[in-house]
């Protein structure tokens, strides 16, 4: 496999209760974003939390807790050890998190948790500071071909993580053979990576558009390419890598898990709430305005998807020598 093989209303009558098709509101929901404020996982929790409240699917507001560390490993360990049966707790995850699990970088196996739903996919982008002399993707790949170690790159995953793999996919397509020579720095979120790039510590960021959309809108950074099949509706002026002759795509789905000891009843109720949220205009508008592609997979289908993707990521990681 090559690298390329690679989204409280209290019921007043028994009849009303019988007619409702929505799971009862959660009472004191909390969403953990395993990153610093401003990142993609933070966006996932804050946006889903807001829409859950707007739709009356939870009582009051959803508490968002930022718990950065280990690209999600710190939050994963806390839930596994301290709150495996907390039925009011949901945690943001994505392709990035599953890649880390597949590489054995989390303190417990993937099966430790129960995976609730995917609600959309973010698009990977390659970006530079607005003051960078690099103006195009072609100029970037030419510089990397000339000297793969000349530029310091970074993103919101460790070496061999999904952000890194997407950059390596672009480099490989450009003909770079010594992928290990490309220097990579890990940050806890795309926002942190862009901040360091703007400060001159790194030259290139590979991350999700949703994590750094604010910097794109402000003009602080220049996106050289989106790793998507088609232009992003919210940012139609950003060229796709494919349109520039680089045959690479890199999506990062966004979803949620809960503790492995949560009951079947509570698990099913969360899946039902999240599907109601997904089908709402509130979520569809919030997702697309942030550059996400709305995609739904929930319950057993999503559980199977996560396990299948973990197996694929493990194989890719072996192909590029990240794991043995």
PDB file of C-alpha atoms in Angstrom, residues 17-309:
ATOM      1  CA  UNK A  17     -44.109  11.107  25.845  1.00  0.00           C
ATOM      2  CA  UNK A  18     -45.320   8.210  23.746  1.00  0.00           C
ATOM      3  CA  UNK A  19     -45.274  10.276  20.565  1.00  0.00           C
ATOM      4  CA  UNK A  20     -41.795  11.737  20.972  1.00  0.00           C
ATOM      5  CA  UNK A  21     -39.061  10.224  18.814  1.00  0.00           C
ATOM      6  CA  UNK A  22     -36.134  11.991  20.459  1.00  0.00           C
ATOM      7  CA  UNK A  23     -34.109  10.579  23.320  1.00  0.00           C
ATOM      8  CA  UNK A  24     -34.623  12.277  26.682  1.00  0.00           C
ATOM      9  CA  UNK A  25     -32.294  15.197  27.300  1.00  0.00           C
ATOM     10  CA  UNK A  26     -29.006  14.491  29.032  1.00  0.00           C
ATOM     11  CA  UNK A  27     -28.982  16.127  32.457  1.00  0.00           C
ATOM     12  CA  UNK A  28     -25.483  17.546  32.908  1.00  0.00           C
ATOM     13  CA  UNK A  29     -23.521  16.847  29.767  1.00  0.00           C
ATOM     14  CA  UNK A  30     -19.799  17.482  29.443  1.00  0.00           C
ATOM     15  CA  UNK A  31     -17.662  17.316  26.302  1.00  0.00           C
ATOM     16  CA  UNK A  32     -13.909  16.929  26.616  1.00  0.00           C
ATOM     17  CA  UNK A  33     -11.819  18.494  23.866  1.00  0.00           C
ATOM     18  CA  UNK A  34      -8.388  16.792  24.056  1.00  0.00           C
ATOM     19  CA  UNK A  35      -6.657  19.961  22.807  1.00  0.00           C
ATOM     20  CA  UNK A  36      -6.120  23.582  23.703  1.00  0.00           C
ATOM     21  CA  UNK A  37      -8.867  26.106  22.890  1.00  0.00           C
ATOM     22  CA  UNK A  38      -9.197  26.902  19.208  1.00  0.00           C
ATOM     23  CA  UNK A  39      -8.318  23.506  17.752  1.00  0.00           C
ATOM     24  CA  UNK A  40     -10.484  21.099  15.794  1.00  0.00           C
ATOM     25  CA  UNK A  41     -11.475  19.009  18.801  1.00  0.00           C
ATOM     26  CA  UNK A  42     -12.341  22.220  20.628  1.00  0.00           C
ATOM     27  CA  UNK A  43     -14.528  23.249  17.676  1.00  0.00           C
ATOM     28  CA  UNK A  44     -16.198  19.824  17.741  1.00  0.00           C
ATOM     29  CA  UNK A  45     -17.130  20.077  21.424  1.00  0.00           C
ATOM     30  CA  UNK A  46     -18.156  23.723  21.437  1.00  0.00           C
ATOM     31  CA  UNK A  47     -20.262  23.528  18.284  1.00  0.00           C
ATOM     32  CA  UNK A  48     -21.937  20.224  19.123  1.00  0.00           C
ATOM     33  CA  UNK A  49     -22.478  21.423  22.682  1.00  0.00           C
ATOM     34  CA  UNK A  50     -24.093  24.653  21.499  1.00  0.00           C
ATOM     35  CA  UNK A  51     -26.389  22.892  19.042  1.00  0.00           C
ATOM     36  CA  UNK A  52     -27.388  20.238  21.596  1.00  0.00           C
ATOM     37  CA  UNK A  53     -28.507  23.077  23.886  1.00  0.00           C
ATOM     38  CA  UNK A  54     -30.248  24.985  21.095  1.00  0.00           C
ATOM     39  CA  UNK A  55     -32.283  21.897  20.187  1.00  0.00           C
ATOM     40  CA  UNK A  56     -33.190  21.080  23.788  1.00  0.00           C
ATOM     41  CA  UNK A  57     -31.364  17.748  23.611  1.00  0.00           C
ATOM     42  CA  UNK A  58     -29.561  18.498  26.883  1.00  0.00           C
ATOM     43  CA  UNK A  59     -30.617  20.419  29.951  1.00  0.00           C
ATOM     44  CA  UNK A  60     -28.831  23.740  30.083  1.00  0.00           C
ATOM     45  CA  UNK A  61     -25.419  24.209  28.505  1.00  0.00           C
ATOM     46  CA  UNK A  62     -22.841  21.549  27.713  1.00  0.00           C
ATOM     47  CA  UNK A  63     -19.676  22.029  29.746  1.00  0.00           C
ATOM     48  CA  UNK A  64     -16.600  22.009  27.505  1.00  0.00           C
ATOM     49  CA  UNK A  65     -13.349  20.922  29.150  1.00  0.00           C
ATOM     50  CA  UNK A  66     -10.021  21.338  27.358  1.00  0.00           C
ATOM     51  CA  UNK A  67      -7.592  18.548  28.245  1.00  0.00           C
ATOM     52  CA  UNK A  68      -4.586  18.760  25.933  1.00  0.00           C
ATOM     53  CA  UNK A  69      -1.753  16.279  25.958  1.00  0.00           C
ATOM     54  CA  UNK A  70      -0.401  13.390  23.937  1.00  0.00           C
ATOM     55  CA  UNK A  71      -2.645  14.171  20.952  1.00  0.00           C
ATOM     56  CA  UNK A  72      -5.658  12.931  22.900  1.00  0.00           C
ATOM     57  CA  UNK A  73      -3.858  10.325  25.016  1.00  0.00           C
ATOM     58  CA  UNK A  74      -4.193  12.263  28.290  1.00  0.00           C
ATOM     59  CA  UNK A  75      -7.973  12.577  27.953  1.00  0.00           C
ATOM     60  CA  UNK A  76      -8.267   8.944  26.817  1.00  0.00           C
ATOM     61  CA  UNK A  77      -6.379   7.748  29.910  1.00  0.00           C
ATOM     62  CA  UNK A  78      -8.469   9.899  32.253  1.00  0.00           C
ATOM     63  CA  UNK A  79     -11.752   8.545  30.872  1.00  0.00           C
ATOM     64  CA  UNK A  80     -10.479   4.957  30.934  1.00  0.00           C
ATOM     65  CA  UNK A  81      -9.235   5.196  34.517  1.00  0.00           C
ATOM     66  CA  UNK A  82     -11.602   7.631  36.219  1.00  0.00           C
ATOM     67  CA  UNK A  83     -14.859   7.952  34.269  1.00  0.00           C
ATOM     68  CA  UNK A  84     -15.448   4.812  32.160  1.00  0.00           C
ATOM     69  CA  UNK A  85     -19.134   4.654  33.126  1.00  0.00           C
ATOM     70  CA  UNK A  86     -19.996   8.369  33.101  1.00  0.00           C
ATOM     71  CA  UNK A  87     -23.139   8.511  30.969  1.00  0.00           C
ATOM     72  CA  UNK A  88     -23.083  12.302  30.693  1.00  0.00           C
ATOM     73  CA  UNK A  89     -19.570  12.469  29.249  1.00  0.00           C
ATOM     74  CA  UNK A  90     -18.643  12.625  25.563  1.00  0.00           C
ATOM     75  CA  UNK A  91     -15.158  13.143  24.112  1.00  0.00           C
ATOM     76  CA  UNK A  92     -14.112  14.541  20.747  1.00  0.00           C
ATOM     77  CA  UNK A  93     -11.998  12.355  18.488  1.00  0.00           C
ATOM     78  CA  UNK A  94     -11.085  12.098  14.811  1.00  0.00           C
ATOM     79  CA  UNK A  95      -8.842  10.407  12.263  1.00  0.00           C
ATOM     80  CA  UNK A  96      -5.913  11.962  14.142  1.00  0.00           C
ATOM     81  CA  UNK A  97      -6.854  10.209  17.380  1.00  0.00           C
ATOM     82  CA  UNK A  98      -7.506   6.839  15.759  1.00  0.00           C
ATOM     83  CA  UNK A  99      -4.155   7.038  13.963  1.00  0.00           C
ATOM     84  CA  UNK A 100      -2.419   7.549  17.320  1.00  0.00           C
ATOM     85  CA  UNK A 101      -4.291   4.550  18.746  1.00  0.00           C
ATOM     86  CA  UNK A 102      -3.389   2.394  15.752  1.00  0.00           C
ATOM     87  CA  UNK A 103       0.278   3.216  16.355  1.00  0.00           C
ATOM     88  CA  UNK A 104       0.063   2.201  20.019  1.00  0.00           C
ATOM     89  CA  UNK A 105       0.522   5.751  21.319  1.00  0.00           C
ATOM     90  CA  UNK A 106      -2.481   5.701  23.657  1.00  0.00           C
ATOM     91  CA  UNK A 107      -2.271   4.054  27.108  1.00  0.00           C
ATOM     92  CA  UNK A 108      -5.090   1.593  26.391  1.00  0.00           C
ATOM     93  CA  UNK A 109      -6.456  -0.114  23.268  1.00  0.00           C
ATOM     94  CA  UNK A 110      -9.103   1.371  21.003  1.00  0.00           C
ATOM     95  CA  UNK A 111     -11.699  -1.069  22.363  1.00  0.00           C
ATOM     96  CA  UNK A 112     -11.491   0.632  25.776  1.00  0.00           C
ATOM     97  CA  UNK A 113     -14.126   3.152  24.621  1.00  0.00           C
ATOM     98  CA  UNK A 114     -17.518   3.144  22.893  1.00  0.00           C
ATOM     99  CA  UNK A 115     -17.670   5.191  19.703  1.00  0.00           C
ATOM    100  CA  UNK A 116     -20.846   7.214  19.260  1.00  0.00           C
ATOM    101  CA  UNK A 117     -20.932   8.993  15.924  1.00  0.00           C
ATOM    102  CA  UNK A 118     -19.160  10.831  13.120  1.00  0.00           C
ATOM    103  CA  UNK A 119     -20.857  14.099  12.146  1.00  0.00           C
ATOM    104  CA  UNK A 120     -18.549  15.495   9.491  1.00  0.00           C
ATOM    105  CA  UNK A 121     -15.131  15.488   7.932  1.00  0.00           C
ATOM    106  CA  UNK A 122     -12.565  18.257   7.916  1.00  0.00           C
ATOM    107  CA  UNK A 123     -10.304  18.847   4.937  1.00  0.00           C
ATOM    108  CA  UNK A 124      -6.543  18.787   5.295  1.00  0.00           C
ATOM    109  CA  UNK A 125      -4.660  21.844   4.103  1.00  0.00           C
ATOM    110  CA  UNK A 126      -1.038  22.860   3.563  1.00  0.00           C
ATOM    111  CA  UNK A 127      -0.396  26.433   4.681  1.00  0.00           C
ATOM    112  CA  UNK A 128       2.399  28.974   5.082  1.00  0.00           C
ATOM    113  CA  UNK A 129       2.574  32.357   6.763  1.00  0.00           C
ATOM    114  CA  UNK A 130       1.226  35.225   4.692  1.00  0.00           C
ATOM    115  CA  UNK A 131       4.725  36.746   4.649  1.00  0.00           C
ATOM    116  CA  UNK A 132       6.358  33.539   3.439  1.00  0.00           C
ATOM    117  CA  UNK A 133       8.287  33.740   0.165  1.00  0.00           C
ATOM    118  CA  UNK A 134       6.567  30.485  -0.832  1.00  0.00           C
ATOM    119  CA  UNK A 135       3.557  31.475  -2.914  1.00  0.00           C
ATOM    120  CA  UNK A 136       2.335  28.173  -4.374  1.00  0.00           C
ATOM    121  CA  UNK A 137       2.278  24.451  -3.707  1.00  0.00           C
ATOM    122  CA  UNK A 138       4.632  23.973  -6.654  1.00  0.00           C
ATOM    123  CA  UNK A 139       7.172  26.287  -5.018  1.00  0.00           C
ATOM    124  CA  UNK A 140       6.870  24.380  -1.755  1.00  0.00           C
ATOM    125  CA  UNK A 141       7.404  20.964  -3.327  1.00  0.00           C
ATOM    126  CA  UNK A 142      10.306  22.314  -5.402  1.00  0.00           C
ATOM    127  CA  UNK A 143      11.980  23.560  -2.228  1.00  0.00           C
ATOM    128  CA  UNK A 144      11.421  20.198  -0.534  1.00  0.00           C
ATOM    129  CA  UNK A 145      12.820  18.303  -3.519  1.00  0.00           C
ATOM    130  CA  UNK A 146      15.909  20.511  -3.514  1.00  0.00           C
ATOM    131  CA  UNK A 147      16.483  19.968   0.220  1.00  0.00           C
ATOM    132  CA  UNK A 148      13.908  17.956   2.210  1.00  0.00           C
ATOM    133  CA  UNK A 149      15.394  19.169   5.509  1.00  0.00           C
ATOM    134  CA  UNK A 150      15.447  22.874   4.634  1.00  0.00           C
ATOM    135  CA  UNK A 151      11.950  23.668   5.934  1.00  0.00           C
ATOM    136  CA  UNK A 152      10.610  22.962   9.423  1.00  0.00           C
ATOM    137  CA  UNK A 153       7.050  21.671   9.201  1.00  0.00           C
ATOM    138  CA  UNK A 154       4.449  20.975  11.866  1.00  0.00           C
ATOM    139  CA  UNK A 155       0.868  20.184  12.759  1.00  0.00           C
ATOM    140  CA  UNK A 156      -1.420  18.815  15.450  1.00  0.00           C
ATOM    141  CA  UNK A 157      -0.082  15.272  15.532  1.00  0.00           C
ATOM    142  CA  UNK A 158       3.208  13.588  16.247  1.00  0.00           C
ATOM    143  CA  UNK A 159       5.613  12.205  13.687  1.00  0.00           C
ATOM    144  CA  UNK A 160       3.672   9.533  11.840  1.00  0.00           C
ATOM    145  CA  UNK A 161       0.342  11.051  12.862  1.00  0.00           C
ATOM    146  CA  UNK A 162      -2.345  11.976  10.367  1.00  0.00           C
ATOM    147  CA  UNK A 163      -1.224  15.585   9.838  1.00  0.00           C
ATOM    148  CA  UNK A 164       2.313  14.351   9.243  1.00  0.00           C
ATOM    149  CA  UNK A 165       1.198  11.523   6.962  1.00  0.00           C
ATOM    150  CA  UNK A 166      -0.765  13.958   4.791  1.00  0.00           C
ATOM    151  CA  UNK A 167       2.327  16.123   4.303  1.00  0.00           C
ATOM    152  CA  UNK A 168       4.358  13.009   3.444  1.00  0.00           C
ATOM    153  CA  UNK A 169       1.713  12.077   0.878  1.00  0.00           C
ATOM    154  CA  UNK A 170       2.271  15.427  -0.856  1.00  0.00           C
ATOM    155  CA  UNK A 171       6.053  15.038  -0.610  1.00  0.00           C
ATOM    156  CA  UNK A 172       5.947  11.518  -2.015  1.00  0.00           C
ATOM    157  CA  UNK A 173       3.793  12.644  -4.943  1.00  0.00           C
ATOM    158  CA  UNK A 174       6.428  15.313  -5.656  1.00  0.00           C
ATOM    159  CA  UNK A 175       9.086  12.612  -5.933  1.00  0.00           C
ATOM    160  CA  UNK A 176      10.849  12.996  -2.588  1.00  0.00           C
ATOM    161  CA  UNK A 177      12.336   9.640  -1.631  1.00  0.00           C
ATOM    162  CA  UNK A 178      13.929  10.478   1.713  1.00  0.00           C
ATOM    163  CA  UNK A 179      10.717  11.269   3.579  1.00  0.00           C
ATOM    164  CA  UNK A 180      12.501  10.882   6.898  1.00  0.00           C
ATOM    165  CA  UNK A 181      14.592  13.967   6.155  1.00  0.00           C
ATOM    166  CA  UNK A 182      11.544  16.234   6.393  1.00  0.00           C
ATOM    167  CA  UNK A 183      11.640  17.948   9.774  1.00  0.00           C
ATOM    168  CA  UNK A 184       8.392  17.790  11.751  1.00  0.00           C
ATOM    169  CA  UNK A 185       7.264  19.435  15.021  1.00  0.00           C
ATOM    170  CA  UNK A 186       4.187  18.326  16.966  1.00  0.00           C
ATOM    171  CA  UNK A 187       1.710  20.764  18.521  1.00  0.00           C
ATOM    172  CA  UNK A 188      -1.487  20.278  20.555  1.00  0.00           C
ATOM    173  CA  UNK A 189      -3.779  21.689  17.882  1.00  0.00           C
ATOM    174  CA  UNK A 190      -3.567  23.459  14.564  1.00  0.00           C
ATOM    175  CA  UNK A 191      -3.992  26.836  16.262  1.00  0.00           C
ATOM    176  CA  UNK A 192      -0.766  26.323  18.221  1.00  0.00           C
ATOM    177  CA  UNK A 193       1.048  25.254  15.055  1.00  0.00           C
ATOM    178  CA  UNK A 194      -0.089  28.344  13.127  1.00  0.00           C
ATOM    179  CA  UNK A 195       0.830  30.636  16.019  1.00  0.00           C
ATOM    180  CA  UNK A 196       4.365  29.231  16.000  1.00  0.00           C
ATOM    181  CA  UNK A 197       4.526  29.544  12.208  1.00  0.00           C
ATOM    182  CA  UNK A 198       3.502  33.195  12.408  1.00  0.00           C
ATOM    183  CA  UNK A 199       6.265  33.663  14.965  1.00  0.00           C
ATOM    184  CA  UNK A 200       8.835  32.189  12.606  1.00  0.00           C
ATOM    185  CA  UNK A 201       9.523  28.958  14.506  1.00  0.00           C
ATOM    186  CA  UNK A 202       8.299  26.732  11.666  1.00  0.00           C
ATOM    187  CA  UNK A 203       7.712  27.330   7.946  1.00  0.00           C
ATOM    188  CA  UNK A 204       4.817  25.063   6.933  1.00  0.00           C
ATOM    189  CA  UNK A 205       1.701  23.766   8.665  1.00  0.00           C
ATOM    190  CA  UNK A 206      -0.207  20.637   7.701  1.00  0.00           C
ATOM    191  CA  UNK A 207      -3.520  20.467   9.570  1.00  0.00           C
ATOM    192  CA  UNK A 208      -7.300  20.665   9.181  1.00  0.00           C
ATOM    193  CA  UNK A 209      -8.947  23.721   7.711  1.00  0.00           C
ATOM    194  CA  UNK A 210     -11.508  23.760  10.519  1.00  0.00           C
ATOM    195  CA  UNK A 211      -8.744  24.224  13.070  1.00  0.00           C
ATOM    196  CA  UNK A 212      -7.311  27.327  11.411  1.00  0.00           C
ATOM    197  CA  UNK A 213     -10.239  28.840   9.509  1.00  0.00           C
ATOM    198  CA  UNK A 214     -10.020  32.022  11.552  1.00  0.00           C
ATOM    199  CA  UNK A 215      -6.432  32.611  10.427  1.00  0.00           C
ATOM    200  CA  UNK A 216      -7.492  32.062   6.807  1.00  0.00           C
ATOM    201  CA  UNK A 217     -10.350  34.535   7.126  1.00  0.00           C
ATOM    202  CA  UNK A 218      -8.086  37.144   8.748  1.00  0.00           C
ATOM    203  CA  UNK A 219      -5.473  36.796   5.996  1.00  0.00           C
ATOM    204  CA  UNK A 220      -2.697  35.913   8.441  1.00  0.00           C
ATOM    205  CA  UNK A 221      -1.794  32.752   6.541  1.00  0.00           C
ATOM    206  CA  UNK A 222      -1.799  31.513   2.958  1.00  0.00           C
ATOM    207  CA  UNK A 223      -3.324  28.108   2.197  1.00  0.00           C
ATOM    208  CA  UNK A 224      -1.391  26.581  -0.680  1.00  0.00           C
ATOM    209  CA  UNK A 225      -3.780  23.688  -1.232  1.00  0.00           C
ATOM    210  CA  UNK A 226      -6.764  21.833   0.162  1.00  0.00           C
ATOM    211  CA  UNK A 227      -6.416  18.047   0.193  1.00  0.00           C
ATOM    212  CA  UNK A 228      -9.963  17.443  -1.052  1.00  0.00           C
ATOM    213  CA  UNK A 229     -11.613  16.099  -4.157  1.00  0.00           C
ATOM    214  CA  UNK A 230     -13.514  19.316  -4.780  1.00  0.00           C
ATOM    215  CA  UNK A 231     -13.187  22.972  -3.734  1.00  0.00           C
ATOM    216  CA  UNK A 232     -14.400  23.760  -0.210  1.00  0.00           C
ATOM    217  CA  UNK A 233     -17.728  25.643  -0.411  1.00  0.00           C
ATOM    218  CA  UNK A 234     -16.827  28.002   2.451  1.00  0.00           C
ATOM    219  CA  UNK A 235     -13.418  28.792   0.878  1.00  0.00           C
ATOM    220  CA  UNK A 236     -13.888  28.368  -2.888  1.00  0.00           C
ATOM    221  CA  UNK A 237     -10.719  30.305  -3.757  1.00  0.00           C
ATOM    222  CA  UNK A 238      -8.426  27.747  -2.143  1.00  0.00           C
ATOM    223  CA  UNK A 239      -7.145  25.415  -4.889  1.00  0.00           C
ATOM    224  CA  UNK A 240      -7.268  21.674  -4.368  1.00  0.00           C
ATOM    225  CA  UNK A 241      -4.008  19.765  -4.586  1.00  0.00           C
ATOM    226  CA  UNK A 242      -5.565  17.669  -7.350  1.00  0.00           C
ATOM    227  CA  UNK A 243      -6.279  20.773  -9.418  1.00  0.00           C
ATOM    228  CA  UNK A 244      -2.586  21.658  -9.059  1.00  0.00           C
ATOM    229  CA  UNK A 245      -1.431  18.268 -10.316  1.00  0.00           C
ATOM    230  CA  UNK A 246      -0.765  16.705  -6.896  1.00  0.00           C
ATOM    231  CA  UNK A 247      -2.909  13.582  -6.675  1.00  0.00           C
ATOM    232  CA  UNK A 248      -3.513  13.599  -2.911  1.00  0.00           C
ATOM    233  CA  UNK A 249      -6.578  13.891  -0.669  1.00  0.00           C
ATOM    234  CA  UNK A 250      -6.655  13.851   3.130  1.00  0.00           C
ATOM    235  CA  UNK A 251      -9.888  14.063   5.102  1.00  0.00           C
ATOM    236  CA  UNK A 252     -10.146  14.032   8.893  1.00  0.00           C
ATOM    237  CA  UNK A 253     -13.529  12.902  10.190  1.00  0.00           C
ATOM    238  CA  UNK A 254     -14.816  14.404  13.412  1.00  0.00           C
ATOM    239  CA  UNK A 255     -16.768  12.435  15.978  1.00  0.00           C
ATOM    240  CA  UNK A 256     -17.273  11.469  19.593  1.00  0.00           C
ATOM    241  CA  UNK A 257     -16.688   8.578  21.974  1.00  0.00           C
ATOM    242  CA  UNK A 258     -17.794   7.803  25.513  1.00  0.00           C
ATOM    243  CA  UNK A 259     -16.528   5.494  28.260  1.00  0.00           C
ATOM    244  CA  UNK A 260     -16.376   1.764  27.712  1.00  0.00           C
ATOM    245  CA  UNK A 261     -18.601   0.984  30.698  1.00  0.00           C
ATOM    246  CA  UNK A 262     -21.479   3.242  29.631  1.00  0.00           C
ATOM    247  CA  UNK A 263     -24.728   1.256  29.463  1.00  0.00           C
ATOM    248  CA  UNK A 264     -26.315   0.196  26.188  1.00  0.00           C
ATOM    249  CA  UNK A 265     -29.345   2.361  26.998  1.00  0.00           C
ATOM    250  CA  UNK A 266     -27.273   5.502  27.601  1.00  0.00           C
ATOM    251  CA  UNK A 267     -25.139   4.775  24.539  1.00  0.00           C
ATOM    252  CA  UNK A 268     -28.212   4.411  22.309  1.00  0.00           C
ATOM    253  CA  UNK A 269     -29.687   7.632  23.731  1.00  0.00           C
ATOM    254  CA  UNK A 270     -26.524   9.581  22.848  1.00  0.00           C
ATOM    255  CA  UNK A 271     -26.497   8.165  19.311  1.00  0.00           C
ATOM    256  CA  UNK A 272     -30.150   9.207  18.904  1.00  0.00           C
ATOM    257  CA  UNK A 273     -29.492  12.731  20.190  1.00  0.00           C
ATOM    258  CA  UNK A 274     -26.503  13.130  17.904  1.00  0.00           C
ATOM    259  CA  UNK A 275     -28.422  11.933  14.860  1.00  0.00           C
ATOM    260  CA  UNK A 276     -31.151  14.468  15.639  1.00  0.00           C
ATOM    261  CA  UNK A 277     -28.442  17.125  15.914  1.00  0.00           C
ATOM    262  CA  UNK A 278     -26.850  16.038  12.634  1.00  0.00           C
ATOM    263  CA  UNK A 279     -30.133  16.343  10.745  1.00  0.00           C
ATOM    264  CA  UNK A 280     -30.787  19.858  12.074  1.00  0.00           C
ATOM    265  CA  UNK A 281     -30.281  23.024  10.066  1.00  0.00           C
ATOM    266  CA  UNK A 282     -28.271  24.327  13.040  1.00  0.00           C
ATOM    267  CA  UNK A 283     -25.569  21.695  12.623  1.00  0.00           C
ATOM    268  CA  UNK A 284     -25.556  21.646   8.830  1.00  0.00           C
ATOM    269  CA  UNK A 285     -24.999  25.405   8.692  1.00  0.00           C
ATOM    270  CA  UNK A 286     -22.387  25.417  11.460  1.00  0.00           C
ATOM    271  CA  UNK A 287     -20.462  22.560   9.871  1.00  0.00           C
ATOM    272  CA  UNK A 288     -20.383  23.868   6.324  1.00  0.00           C
ATOM    273  CA  UNK A 289     -19.513  27.416   7.391  1.00  0.00           C
ATOM    274  CA  UNK A 290     -16.425  25.997   9.127  1.00  0.00           C
ATOM    275  CA  UNK A 291     -15.371  24.067   6.038  1.00  0.00           C
ATOM    276  CA  UNK A 292     -16.605  20.654   7.214  1.00  0.00           C
ATOM    277  CA  UNK A 293     -18.268  18.156   4.904  1.00  0.00           C
ATOM    278  CA  UNK A 294     -21.334  16.825   6.808  1.00  0.00           C
ATOM    279  CA  UNK A 295     -21.214  13.011   7.026  1.00  0.00           C
ATOM    280  CA  UNK A 296     -23.201  10.766   9.365  1.00  0.00           C
ATOM    281  CA  UNK A 297     -22.208   7.390  10.787  1.00  0.00           C
ATOM    282  CA  UNK A 298     -23.571   6.391  14.159  1.00  0.00           C
ATOM    283  CA  UNK A 299     -23.820   3.533  16.625  1.00  0.00           C
ATOM    284  CA  UNK A 300     -22.736   0.097  15.481  1.00  0.00           C
ATOM    285  CA  UNK A 301     -21.897   1.355  11.990  1.00  0.00           C
ATOM    286  CA  UNK A 302     -19.498   3.923  13.422  1.00  0.00           C
ATOM    287  CA  UNK A 303     -17.950   1.398  15.821  1.00  0.00           C
ATOM    288  CA  UNK A 304     -17.163  -0.851  12.857  1.00  0.00           C
ATOM    289  CA  UNK A 305     -15.835   2.089  10.837  1.00  0.00           C
ATOM    290  CA  UNK A 306     -13.431   3.143  13.612  1.00  0.00           C
ATOM    291  CA  UNK A 307     -12.018  -0.368  13.921  1.00  0.00           C
ATOM    292  CA  UNK A 308     -11.631  -0.682  10.149  1.00  0.00           C
ATOM    293  CA  UNK A 309      -9.852   2.668   9.897  1.00  0.00           C
TER     294      UNK A 309
END
